PDB file of C-alpha atoms in Angstrom:
ATOM      1  CA  MET Y   1       0.015   0.134  -0.198  1.00 36.00           C
ATOM      2  CA  SER Y   2       1.103   3.014  -0.970  1.00 35.00           C
ATOM      3  CA  THR Y   3       2.490   5.687   1.696  1.00 36.00           C
ATOM      4  CA  SER Y   4       1.298   8.940   0.957  1.00 40.00           C
ATOM      5  CA  SER Y   5      -2.580   9.258   2.066  1.00 42.00           C
ATOM      6  CA  ASN Y   6      -3.973  10.984  -0.778  1.00 50.00           C
ATOM      7  CA  GLU Y   7      -3.713   7.942  -3.131  1.00 62.00           C
ATOM      8  CA  ASN Y   8      -5.400   5.950  -1.429  1.00 74.00           C
ATOM      9  CA  THR Y   9      -9.282   4.753  -1.007  1.00 85.00           C
ATOM     10  CA  ILE Y  10     -11.093   2.507   1.291  1.00 85.00           C
ATOM     11  CA  PHE Y  11     -11.149  -0.183  -1.253  1.00 83.00           C
ATOM     12  CA  ASP Y  12      -7.045  -0.592  -0.638  1.00 83.00           C
ATOM     13  CA  PHE Y  13      -7.852  -0.853   3.071  1.00 87.00           C
ATOM     14  CA  GLU Y  14      -5.918  -3.822   4.746  1.00 88.00           C
ATOM     15  CA  VAL Y  15      -4.532  -4.902   8.194  1.00 88.00           C
ATOM     16  CA  ARG Y  16      -0.423  -4.481   8.711  1.00 87.00           C
ATOM     17  CA  GLU Y  17       1.134  -7.688  10.032  1.00 87.00           C
ATOM     18  CA  ASP Y  18       3.179  -5.252  11.376  1.00 89.00           C
ATOM     19  CA  GLU Y  19       1.257  -2.509  13.511  1.00 92.00           C
ATOM     20  CA  ILE Y  20       2.774  -1.540  16.249  1.00 93.00           C
ATOM     21  CA  ASP Y  21       0.999  -1.212  20.090  1.00 94.00           C
ATOM     22  CA  LEU Y  22       0.577   2.545  20.228  1.00 94.00           C
ATOM     23  CA  ALA Y  23      -0.062   2.836  23.711  1.00 93.00           C
ATOM     24  CA  LYS Y  24       3.309   1.472  24.321  1.00 92.00           C
ATOM     25  CA  SER Y  25       4.895   4.252  21.704  1.00 92.00           C
ATOM     26  CA  VAL Y  26       3.076   7.263  22.407  1.00 93.00           C
ATOM     27  CA  PRO Y  27       2.826   9.188  25.801  1.00 91.00           C
ATOM     28  CA  LYS Y  28      -0.744   8.990  27.138  1.00 93.00           C
ATOM     29  CA  LEU Y  29      -2.130  12.379  25.988  1.00 92.00           C
ATOM     30  CA  LYS Y  30      -3.282  14.028  30.297  1.00 87.00           C
ATOM     31  CA  GLY Y  31      -4.984  16.777  28.602  1.00 83.00           C
ATOM     32  CA  ALA Y  32      -4.116  20.419  26.791  1.00 77.00           C
ATOM     33  CA  SER Y  33      -0.935  19.689  28.944  1.00 76.00           C
ATOM     34  CA  ASN Y  34       0.818  17.221  26.400  1.00 84.00           C
ATOM     35  CA  TRP Y  35      -2.255  18.186  23.479  1.00 86.00           C
ATOM     36  CA  ARG Y  36       0.760  18.796  20.924  1.00 83.00           C
ATOM     37  CA  MET Y  37       3.426  16.774  22.012  1.00 87.00           C
ATOM     38  CA  TRP Y  38       0.641  13.222  21.558  1.00 92.00           C
ATOM     39  CA  GLU Y  39      -1.364  14.964  19.254  1.00 92.00           C
ATOM     40  CA  THR Y  40       2.400  14.671  16.858  1.00 91.00           C
ATOM     41  CA  GLN Y  41       2.925  11.382  18.118  1.00 93.00           C
ATOM     42  CA  MET Y  42      -0.392   9.567  17.520  1.00 95.00           C
ATOM     43  CA  PHE Y  43      -0.509  10.868  13.670  1.00 95.00           C
ATOM     44  CA  MET Y  44       2.971   9.453  13.664  1.00 94.00           C
ATOM     45  CA  MET Y  45       2.535   6.257  14.908  1.00 94.00           C
ATOM     46  CA  LEU Y  46      -1.035   6.055  13.238  1.00 95.00           C
ATOM     47  CA  ARG Y  47      -0.144   5.854   9.378  1.00 93.00           C
ATOM     48  CA  PHE Y  48       2.931   4.559  10.265  1.00 93.00           C
ATOM     49  CA  ASN Y  49       0.278   1.141  10.663  1.00 94.00           C
ATOM     50  CA  ASN Y  50      -1.686   2.681   8.458  1.00 93.00           C
ATOM     51  CA  PRO Y  51      -2.071   5.508   6.209  1.00 93.00           C
ATOM     52  CA  VAL Y  52      -5.908   4.628   6.023  1.00 93.00           C
ATOM     53  CA  TYR Y  53      -6.072   5.299   9.709  1.00 94.00           C
ATOM     54  CA  VAL Y  54      -4.937   8.321   9.630  1.00 94.00           C
ATOM     55  CA  GLN Y  55      -6.957   9.831   6.401  1.00 94.00           C
ATOM     56  CA  LEU Y  56     -10.083   8.272   8.554  1.00 94.00           C
ATOM     57  CA  VAL Y  57      -8.967  10.959  11.461  1.00 95.00           C
ATOM     58  CA  ARG Y  58      -8.816  13.961   9.185  1.00 93.00           C
ATOM     59  CA  ASP Y  59     -12.211  13.948   7.106  1.00 89.00           C
ATOM     60  CA  GLU Y  60     -10.658  11.951   4.499  1.00 89.00           C
ATOM     61  CA  ILE Y  61     -11.803   8.449   3.657  1.00 89.00           C
ATOM     62  CA  LYS Y  62     -16.225   8.332   4.316  1.00 87.00           C
ATOM     63  CA  MET Y  63     -18.144   5.650   4.167  1.00 85.00           C
ATOM     64  CA  PRO Y  64     -18.710   4.984   0.981  1.00 84.00           C
ATOM     65  CA  PRO Y  65     -22.162   6.503  -0.051  1.00 84.00           C
ATOM     66  CA  THR Y  66     -25.290   4.248  -1.601  1.00 86.00           C
ATOM     67  CA  PRO Y  67     -24.852   3.868  -4.924  1.00 81.00           C
ATOM     68  CA  ILE Y  68     -27.801   3.987  -7.126  1.00 87.00           C
ATOM     69  CA  TYR Y  69     -28.865   1.062  -8.764  1.00 85.00           C
ATOM     70  CA  ALA Y  70     -30.501   1.380 -12.499  1.00 86.00           C
ATOM     71  CA  ASP Y  71     -34.255   0.375 -12.176  1.00 85.00           C
ATOM     72  CA  GLN Y  72     -35.055  -3.489 -13.852  1.00 84.00           C
ATOM     73  CA  SER Y  73     -38.476  -3.137 -14.296  1.00 87.00           C
ATOM     74  CA  HIS Y  74     -39.418  -3.423 -17.904  1.00 84.00           C
ATOM     75  CA  ARG Y  75     -40.740  -0.998 -18.627  1.00 87.00           C
ATOM     76  CA  SER Y  76     -37.861   1.210 -17.342  1.00 86.00           C
ATOM     77  CA  VAL Y  77     -35.874  -1.183 -19.195  1.00 81.00           C
ATOM     78  CA  ARG Y  78     -37.828  -0.473 -22.419  1.00 83.00           C
ATOM     79  CA  ASN Y  79     -38.225   3.300 -22.374  1.00 83.00           C
ATOM     80  CA  LEU Y  80     -34.006   3.463 -21.958  1.00 82.00           C
ATOM     81  CA  LEU Y  81     -33.631   0.707 -24.907  1.00 83.00           C
ATOM     82  CA  PHE Y  82     -36.312   3.504 -26.929  1.00 81.00           C
ATOM     83  CA  ARG Y  83     -34.012   6.244 -25.778  1.00 85.00           C
ATOM     84  CA  GLU Y  84     -31.312   4.370 -26.289  1.00 81.00           C
ATOM     85  CA  ALA Y  85     -32.372   4.320 -29.711  1.00 79.00           C
ATOM     86  CA  GLY Y  86     -32.623   7.340 -30.630  1.00 81.00           C
ATOM     87  CA  GLY Y  87     -35.485   6.917 -33.455  1.00 76.00           C
ATOM     88  CA  ASN Y  88     -33.756   4.856 -35.234  1.00 80.00           C
ATOM     89  CA  GLU Y  89     -36.538   2.167 -36.812  1.00 75.00           C
ATOM     90  CA  GLU Y  90     -33.887  -0.256 -37.090  1.00 78.00           C
ATOM     91  CA  LYS Y  91     -33.128   0.319 -33.746  1.00 77.00           C
ATOM     92  CA  GLU Y  92     -36.503   0.190 -32.093  1.00 75.00           C
ATOM     93  CA  THR Y  93     -37.923  -3.123 -34.359  1.00 78.00           C
ATOM     94  CA  ARG Y  94     -35.424  -4.923 -32.359  1.00 79.00           C
ATOM     95  CA  ILE Y  95     -36.857  -3.850 -28.911  1.00 78.00           C
ATOM     96  CA  THR Y  96     -38.364  -7.136 -28.437  1.00 82.00           C
ATOM     97  CA  ALA Y  97     -39.684  -8.598 -25.104  1.00 85.00           C
ATOM     98  CA  GLU Y  98     -36.451 -10.603 -25.509  1.00 85.00           C
ATOM     99  CA  ALA Y  99     -34.296  -7.480 -25.752  1.00 83.00           C
ATOM    100  CA  ILE Y 100     -35.981  -5.941 -22.166  1.00 82.00           C
ATOM    101  CA  LYS Y 101     -35.289  -9.889 -20.662  1.00 85.00           C
ATOM    102  CA  ALA Y 102     -31.917  -9.895 -21.536  1.00 87.00           C
ATOM    103  CA  HIS Y 103     -31.246  -5.917 -20.522  1.00 84.00           C
ATOM    104  CA  SER Y 104     -33.165  -6.632 -17.349  1.00 86.00           C
ATOM    105  CA  ILE Y 105     -31.015  -9.432 -16.266  1.00 86.00           C
ATOM    106  CA  GLN Y 106     -27.289  -7.654 -17.292  1.00 87.00           C
ATOM    107  CA  ILE Y 107     -28.892  -4.749 -15.478  1.00 85.00           C
ATOM    108  CA  VAL Y 108     -29.704  -6.716 -12.305  1.00 87.00           C
ATOM    109  CA  ALA Y 109     -25.930  -9.009 -12.856  1.00 89.00           C
ATOM    110  CA  SER Y 110     -24.893  -4.906 -12.646  1.00 87.00           C
ATOM    111  CA  ASN Y 111     -27.030  -3.393 -10.074  1.00 85.00           C
ATOM    112  CA  LEU Y 112     -25.329  -6.948  -7.843  1.00 89.00           C
ATOM    113  CA  GLU Y 113     -21.817  -6.154  -8.943  1.00 89.00           C
ATOM    114  CA  LEU Y 114     -22.790  -2.068  -7.181  1.00 87.00           C
ATOM    115  CA  ARG Y 115     -23.967  -3.700  -3.751  1.00 87.00           C
ATOM    116  CA  LYS Y 116     -20.977  -6.241  -3.493  1.00 90.00           C
ATOM    117  CA  HIS Y 117     -18.773  -3.365  -3.493  1.00 85.00           C
ATOM    118  CA  HIS Y 118     -20.574  -1.275  -1.681  1.00 83.00           C
ATOM    119  CA  VAL Y 119     -20.930  -3.807   1.328  1.00 88.00           C
ATOM    120  CA  ASP Y 120     -17.023  -4.499   0.417  1.00 89.00           C
ATOM    121  CA  GLY Y 121     -16.107  -0.437   0.716  1.00 86.00           C
ATOM    122  CA  GLU Y 122     -18.653  -0.581   4.236  1.00 91.00           C
ATOM    123  CA  GLU Y 123     -16.942  -3.941   5.737  1.00 93.00           C
ATOM    124  CA  LYS Y 124     -13.583  -2.258   5.245  1.00 92.00           C
ATOM    125  CA  TRP Y 125     -14.619   1.352   6.434  1.00 93.00           C
ATOM    126  CA  GLU Y 126     -15.836   0.000   9.726  1.00 94.00           C
ATOM    127  CA  ARG Y 127     -13.239  -2.951  10.096  1.00 94.00           C
ATOM    128  CA  ALA Y 128     -10.453   0.558   9.773  1.00 93.00           C
ATOM    129  CA  ASN Y 129     -12.426   2.317  12.122  1.00 95.00           C
ATOM    130  CA  THR Y 130     -12.690   0.307  14.282  1.00 95.00           C
ATOM    131  CA  ARG Y 131      -9.046  -0.817  14.000  1.00 95.00           C
ATOM    132  CA  ALA Y 132      -7.911   3.097  14.340  1.00 95.00           C
ATOM    133  CA  PHE Y 133     -10.624   4.033  16.806  1.00 96.00           C
ATOM    134  CA  LEU Y 134      -9.080   1.235  19.745  1.00 96.00           C
ATOM    135  CA  GLN Y 135      -5.381   2.283  18.626  1.00 96.00           C
ATOM    136  CA  PHE Y 136      -6.787   5.955  19.251  1.00 97.00           C
ATOM    137  CA  VAL Y 137      -8.004   4.835  22.636  1.00 96.00           C
ATOM    138  CA  SER Y 138      -5.145   3.122  23.705  1.00 96.00           C
ATOM    139  CA  THR Y 139      -2.615   6.755  23.722  1.00 96.00           C
ATOM    140  CA  LEU Y 140      -5.881   8.661  25.946  1.00 95.00           C
ATOM    141  CA  GLU Y 141      -5.797   8.247  30.452  1.00 92.00           C
ATOM    142  CA  PRO Y 142      -8.773   6.600  31.499  1.00 91.00           C
ATOM    143  CA  GLN Y 143     -10.494   9.973  32.734  1.00 88.00           C
ATOM    144  CA  ILE Y 144      -9.991  11.131  29.358  1.00 90.00           C
ATOM    145  CA  SER Y 145     -11.486   8.164  26.903  1.00 91.00           C
ATOM    146  CA  SER Y 146     -14.297   7.420  29.466  1.00 89.00           C
ATOM    147  CA  SER Y 147     -15.616  10.823  28.449  1.00 87.00           C
ATOM    148  CA  LEU Y 148     -15.450   9.202  24.916  1.00 91.00           C
ATOM    149  CA  TYR Y 149     -17.985   6.258  26.063  1.00 87.00           C
ATOM    150  CA  ASP Y 150     -20.890   7.102  23.495  1.00 89.00           C
ATOM    151  CA  ILE Y 151     -18.338   7.802  20.232  1.00 94.00           C
ATOM    152  CA  THR Y 152     -17.477   4.903  18.099  1.00 94.00           C
ATOM    153  CA  ASN Y 153     -16.213   7.044  15.100  1.00 95.00           C
ATOM    154  CA  VAL Y 154     -11.901   7.480  15.821  1.00 96.00           C
ATOM    155  CA  ARG Y 155     -12.408  10.641  13.679  1.00 96.00           C
ATOM    156  CA  GLU Y 156     -15.623  12.088  16.141  1.00 95.00           C
ATOM    157  CA  ALA Y 157     -13.451  11.302  18.993  1.00 95.00           C
ATOM    158  CA  TYR Y 158     -10.738  13.437  17.239  1.00 95.00           C
ATOM    159  CA  LEU Y 159     -12.295  16.525  16.865  1.00 94.00           C
ATOM    160  CA  ALA Y 160     -14.983  15.810  20.454  1.00 91.00           C
ATOM    161  CA  LEU Y 161     -11.401  16.505  22.254  1.00 92.00           C
ATOM    162  CA  LYS Y 162      -9.743  18.516  20.119  1.00 89.00           C
ATOM    163  CA  ASP Y 163     -12.644  20.794  20.995  1.00 83.00           C
ATOM    164  CA  LEU Y 164     -12.070  20.219  24.676  1.00 81.00           C
ATOM    165  CA  TYR Y 165      -8.583  20.741  24.846  1.00 80.00           C
ATOM    166  CA  TRP Y 166      -6.743  22.061  21.713  1.00 77.00           C
ATOM    167  CA  ASN Y 167      -8.686  25.388  21.828  1.00 69.00           C
ATOM    168  CA  PRO Y 168      -6.384  27.947  20.815  1.00 65.00           C
ATOM    169  CA  SER Y 169      -7.596  30.131  23.531  1.00 70.00           C
ATOM    170  CA  HIS Y 170      -7.483  27.533  25.733  1.00 70.00           C
ATOM    171  CA  HIS Y 171      -3.736  26.684  25.123  1.00 70.00           C
ATOM    172  CA  ALA Y 172      -2.655  29.927  25.748  1.00 75.00           C
ATOM    173  CA  THR Y 173      -4.640  30.743  29.396  1.00 79.00           C
ATOM    174  CA  TYR Y 174      -3.027  27.236  30.244  1.00 80.00           C
ATOM    175  CA  LEU Y 175       0.359  28.188  29.646  1.00 81.00           C
ATOM    176  CA  ARG Y 176       0.010  31.824  31.349  1.00 84.00           C
ATOM    177  CA  PHE Y 177      -1.197  30.085  34.659  1.00 87.00           C
ATOM    178  CA  LYS Y 178       2.094  27.239  34.216  1.00 88.00           C
ATOM    179  CA  LYS Y 179       4.157  30.485  33.450  1.00 90.00           C
ATOM    180  CA  LEU Y 180       2.553  32.074  36.843  1.00 92.00           C
ATOM    181  CA  VAL Y 181       2.393  29.047  39.022  1.00 92.00           C
ATOM    182  CA  ASN Y 182       5.960  28.079  37.990  1.00 93.00           C
ATOM    183  CA  LEU Y 183       7.575  32.023  39.402  1.00 94.00           C
ATOM    184  CA  ARG Y 184       9.884  31.928  41.905  1.00 94.00           C
ATOM    185  CA  TYR Y 185      11.639  35.090  43.500  1.00 94.00           C
ATOM    186  CA  LYS Y 186      15.683  34.138  43.856  1.00 90.00           C
ATOM    187  CA  ARG Y 187      18.261  36.632  43.812  1.00 86.00           C
ATOM    188  CA  GLU Y 188      17.097  39.920  41.902  1.00 88.00           C
ATOM    189  CA  ASP Y 189      15.904  43.073  43.724  1.00 92.00           C
ATOM    190  CA  PRO Y 190      12.052  42.611  45.117  1.00 94.00           C
ATOM    191  CA  HIS Y 191      10.681  46.129  43.979  1.00 93.00           C
ATOM    192  CA  THR Y 192      12.231  44.464  40.333  1.00 94.00           C
ATOM    193  CA  PHE Y 193      10.046  41.053  41.045  1.00 95.00           C
ATOM    194  CA  VAL Y 194       7.557  42.137  42.012  1.00 95.00           C
ATOM    195  CA  ALA Y 195       7.211  44.038  38.908  1.00 94.00           C
ATOM    196  CA  ARG Y 196       7.737  41.075  37.062  1.00 93.00           C
ATOM    197  CA  PHE Y 197       5.077  38.862  39.087  1.00 94.00           C
ATOM    198  CA  LYS Y 198       2.222  41.373  38.384  1.00 93.00           C
ATOM    199  CA  ASN Y 199       3.293  40.928  34.740  1.00 89.00           C
ATOM    200  CA  VAL Y 200       3.035  37.871  35.196  1.00 90.00           C
ATOM    201  CA  LEU Y 201      -0.558  37.816  36.934  1.00 92.00           C
ATOM    202  CA  GLY Y 202      -2.115  40.644  34.723  1.00 87.00           C
ATOM    203  CA  ASP Y 203      -0.852  38.182  31.667  1.00 80.00           C
ATOM    204  CA  TYR Y 204      -2.924  35.372  32.823  1.00 84.00           C
ATOM    205  CA  THR Y 205      -6.181  37.463  34.585  1.00 84.00           C
ATOM    206  CA  ALA Y 206      -6.623  39.157  31.251  1.00 76.00           C
ATOM    207  CA  PHE Y 207      -7.629  35.768  29.841  1.00 71.00           C
ATOM    208  CA  VAL Y 208      -9.506  34.564  32.965  1.00 76.00           C
ATOM    209  CA  GLY Y 209     -10.603  37.251  33.938  1.00 81.00           C
ATOM    210  CA  ASP Y 210     -10.035  38.717  37.788  1.00 85.00           C
ATOM    211  CA  MET Y 211      -9.053  37.342  40.955  1.00 87.00           C
ATOM    212  CA  THR Y 212      -9.654  38.244  44.560  1.00 90.00           C
ATOM    213  CA  ALA Y 213      -6.658  39.705  46.882  1.00 90.00           C
ATOM    214  CA  LEU Y 214      -6.894  36.318  48.342  1.00 91.00           C
ATOM    215  CA  GLN Y 215      -6.506  34.698  45.484  1.00 92.00           C
ATOM    216  CA  GLU Y 216      -3.608  36.843  44.401  1.00 93.00           C
ATOM    217  CA  LEU Y 217      -1.255  36.696  47.614  1.00 93.00           C
ATOM    218  CA  CYS Y 218      -1.678  32.699  48.437  1.00 93.00           C
ATOM    219  CA  HIS Y 219      -0.065  32.889  44.451  1.00 94.00           C
ATOM    220  CA  PHE Y 220       2.523  35.579  45.271  1.00 94.00           C
ATOM    221  CA  LYS Y 221       3.414  33.258  48.916  1.00 94.00           C
ATOM    222  CA  ARG Y 222       4.123  30.768  46.352  1.00 93.00           C
ATOM    223  CA  ALA Y 223       6.047  32.709  44.597  1.00 95.00           C
ATOM    224  CA  VAL Y 224       8.456  33.724  47.187  1.00 94.00           C
ATOM    225  CA  VAL Y 225       7.880  31.138  50.968  1.00 91.00           C
ATOM    226  CA  SER Y 226      11.099  29.213  49.640  1.00 91.00           C
ATOM    227  CA  ASN Y 227      13.337  31.547  49.770  1.00 91.00           C
ATOM    228  CA  PRO Y 228      14.866  32.262  52.452  1.00 90.00           C
ATOM    229  CA  ARG Y 229      15.854  36.124  52.130  1.00 89.00           C
ATOM    230  CA  CYS Y 230      11.475  36.068  52.896  1.00 92.00           C
ATOM    231  CA  HIS Y 231      11.256  34.014  56.373  1.00 88.00           C
ATOM    232  CA  LEU Y 232      10.898  37.616  57.742  1.00 86.00           C
ATOM    233  CA  PHE Y 233       8.193  38.601  55.307  1.00 90.00           C
ATOM    234  CA  ILE Y 234       6.394  35.093  55.566  1.00 89.00           C
ATOM    235  CA  LEU Y 235       6.701  35.106  59.870  1.00 89.00           C
ATOM    236  CA  ASN Y 236       5.228  38.593  59.799  1.00 89.00           C
ATOM    237  CA  LEU Y 237       2.881  39.316  57.184  1.00 89.00           C
ATOM    238  CA  THR Y 238      -0.689  40.529  57.854  1.00 87.00           C
ATOM    239  CA  ILE Y 239      -3.439  41.157  56.230  1.00 86.00           C
ATOM    240  CA  ASN Y 240      -6.742  42.763  56.285  1.00 86.00           C
ATOM    241  CA  GLU Y 241      -9.219  41.171  54.120  1.00 84.00           C
ATOM    242  CA  GLU Y 242     -11.609  44.181  54.007  1.00 86.00           C
ATOM    243  CA  ASP Y 243      -8.530  46.843  52.855  1.00 88.00           C
ATOM    244  CA  PRO Y 244      -8.743  47.873  49.204  1.00 88.00           C
ATOM    245  CA  ASP Y 245      -5.318  48.413  48.855  1.00 90.00           C
ATOM    246  CA  MET Y 246      -4.735  44.820  50.282  1.00 93.00           C
ATOM    247  CA  MET Y 247      -1.882  43.225  48.277  1.00 94.00           C
ATOM    248  CA  ASN Y 248       0.432  46.524  47.334  1.00 94.00           C
ATOM    249  CA  GLN Y 249       0.653  46.748  51.456  1.00 93.00           C
ATOM    250  CA  VAL Y 250       1.826  43.652  51.216  1.00 94.00           C
ATOM    251  CA  TYR Y 251       4.153  44.520  47.989  1.00 95.00           C
ATOM    252  CA  ARG Y 252       5.695  46.927  50.063  1.00 94.00           C
ATOM    253  CA  ASP Y 253       5.950  44.931  53.518  1.00 94.00           C
ATOM    254  CA  PHE Y 254       7.833  42.345  50.558  1.00 94.00           C
ATOM    255  CA  VAL Y 255      10.240  44.191  49.692  1.00 94.00           C
ATOM    256  CA  VAL Y 256      11.171  46.314  52.951  1.00 93.00           C
ATOM    257  CA  ALA Y 257      11.523  42.916  54.248  1.00 93.00           C
ATOM    258  CA  VAL Y 258      13.688  41.410  51.874  1.00 92.00           C
ATOM    259  CA  ARG Y 259      15.726  44.423  51.682  1.00 91.00           C
ATOM    260  CA  LEU Y 260      15.951  44.295  55.624  1.00 90.00           C
ATOM    261  CA  HIS Y 261      17.534  40.734  55.559  1.00 86.00           C
ATOM    262  CA  GLN Y 262      19.703  41.791  53.027  1.00 84.00           C
ATOM    263  CA  MET Y 263      20.890  44.260  55.043  1.00 85.00           C
ATOM    264  CA  LEU Y 264      21.326  42.080  58.280  1.00 83.00           C
ATOM    265  CA  SER Y 265      23.152  39.669  56.308  1.00 79.00           C
ATOM    266  CA  LYS Y 266      26.078  41.829  55.432  1.00 77.00           C
ATOM    267  CA  SER Y 267      25.785  43.407  58.842  1.00 66.00           C
TER     268      SER Y 267
END
C-alpha cells in the first residue's frame, strides 16, 4: 500500500501484520498540557500502522455512499432501449420482449456487482475505523478515554478531544497559568520581582478575569515562600481583607522585609 494518504481509498485497506502497539509508543494524552506532543506522536504512529487510519481521522476517507441502482423493471428497460435507439426505426424493431428481458438481466447483474462493491467498502470502512479507534483510545489516560463512552467513530473522538483540549485560547490560558504557578523569587531586587510578578499575573488574568486579593496573595506566597530571604516577610505577614489596598501593602511589606534581610545578612 502506498504511504501517501492522498493515493489511498477505503478499498485499498488491508490490515498490516507489523502494526505497533500505540499504547506503548505514544505518551498518554493528559489534557491541554501535552496535547501538541501527543497529537504529533499519535498521528505519526497511526500513519506508520496504516495511512488509512490517519485519513479517517482527517475525514479524507468517508463511508462509501449508497450506489444508485438502475431500474430493472420491464417498463423502465423498454423506455431506456427506445431512448438509446434515438428514433432509429431499425433499432426500434429489435426492441422485443426477449431483448428487454436480456437487458434486464444485465441490469440485475450490474446492480448486484455495485451492491457487492458497496458492501465491501462498508465492511472495510467499519473495520478500519474500529481498528483506528481502538488504537487512538489506547493513547489516552483512563479519565479521558472514559469521556468518549458514547463515541465509536475515530474522527468524532478526535474532534471531541480537540475541542476540549486544543482550543487556542484554552492553551494560551494554560501556558499563562503554568508560568504564574512556576514563578519563583530568587536573587533579583525585590521591587523588580514584584513588578515581574504583577506582569505575569496580569497576563493570566487578562484571559480568565480578575481574581480576588486572597487568590493573588496565595500565588504571591507560593512564588516567594521557598526563598530564605523571604522568611522574615512570611513570619510577619498580616493581612486585612477589608482593606482595598491590601495587596499593594503586601508588596510594600515584601520589599521592605527582603531589603532588611539583605542589610542584616551583610552586617
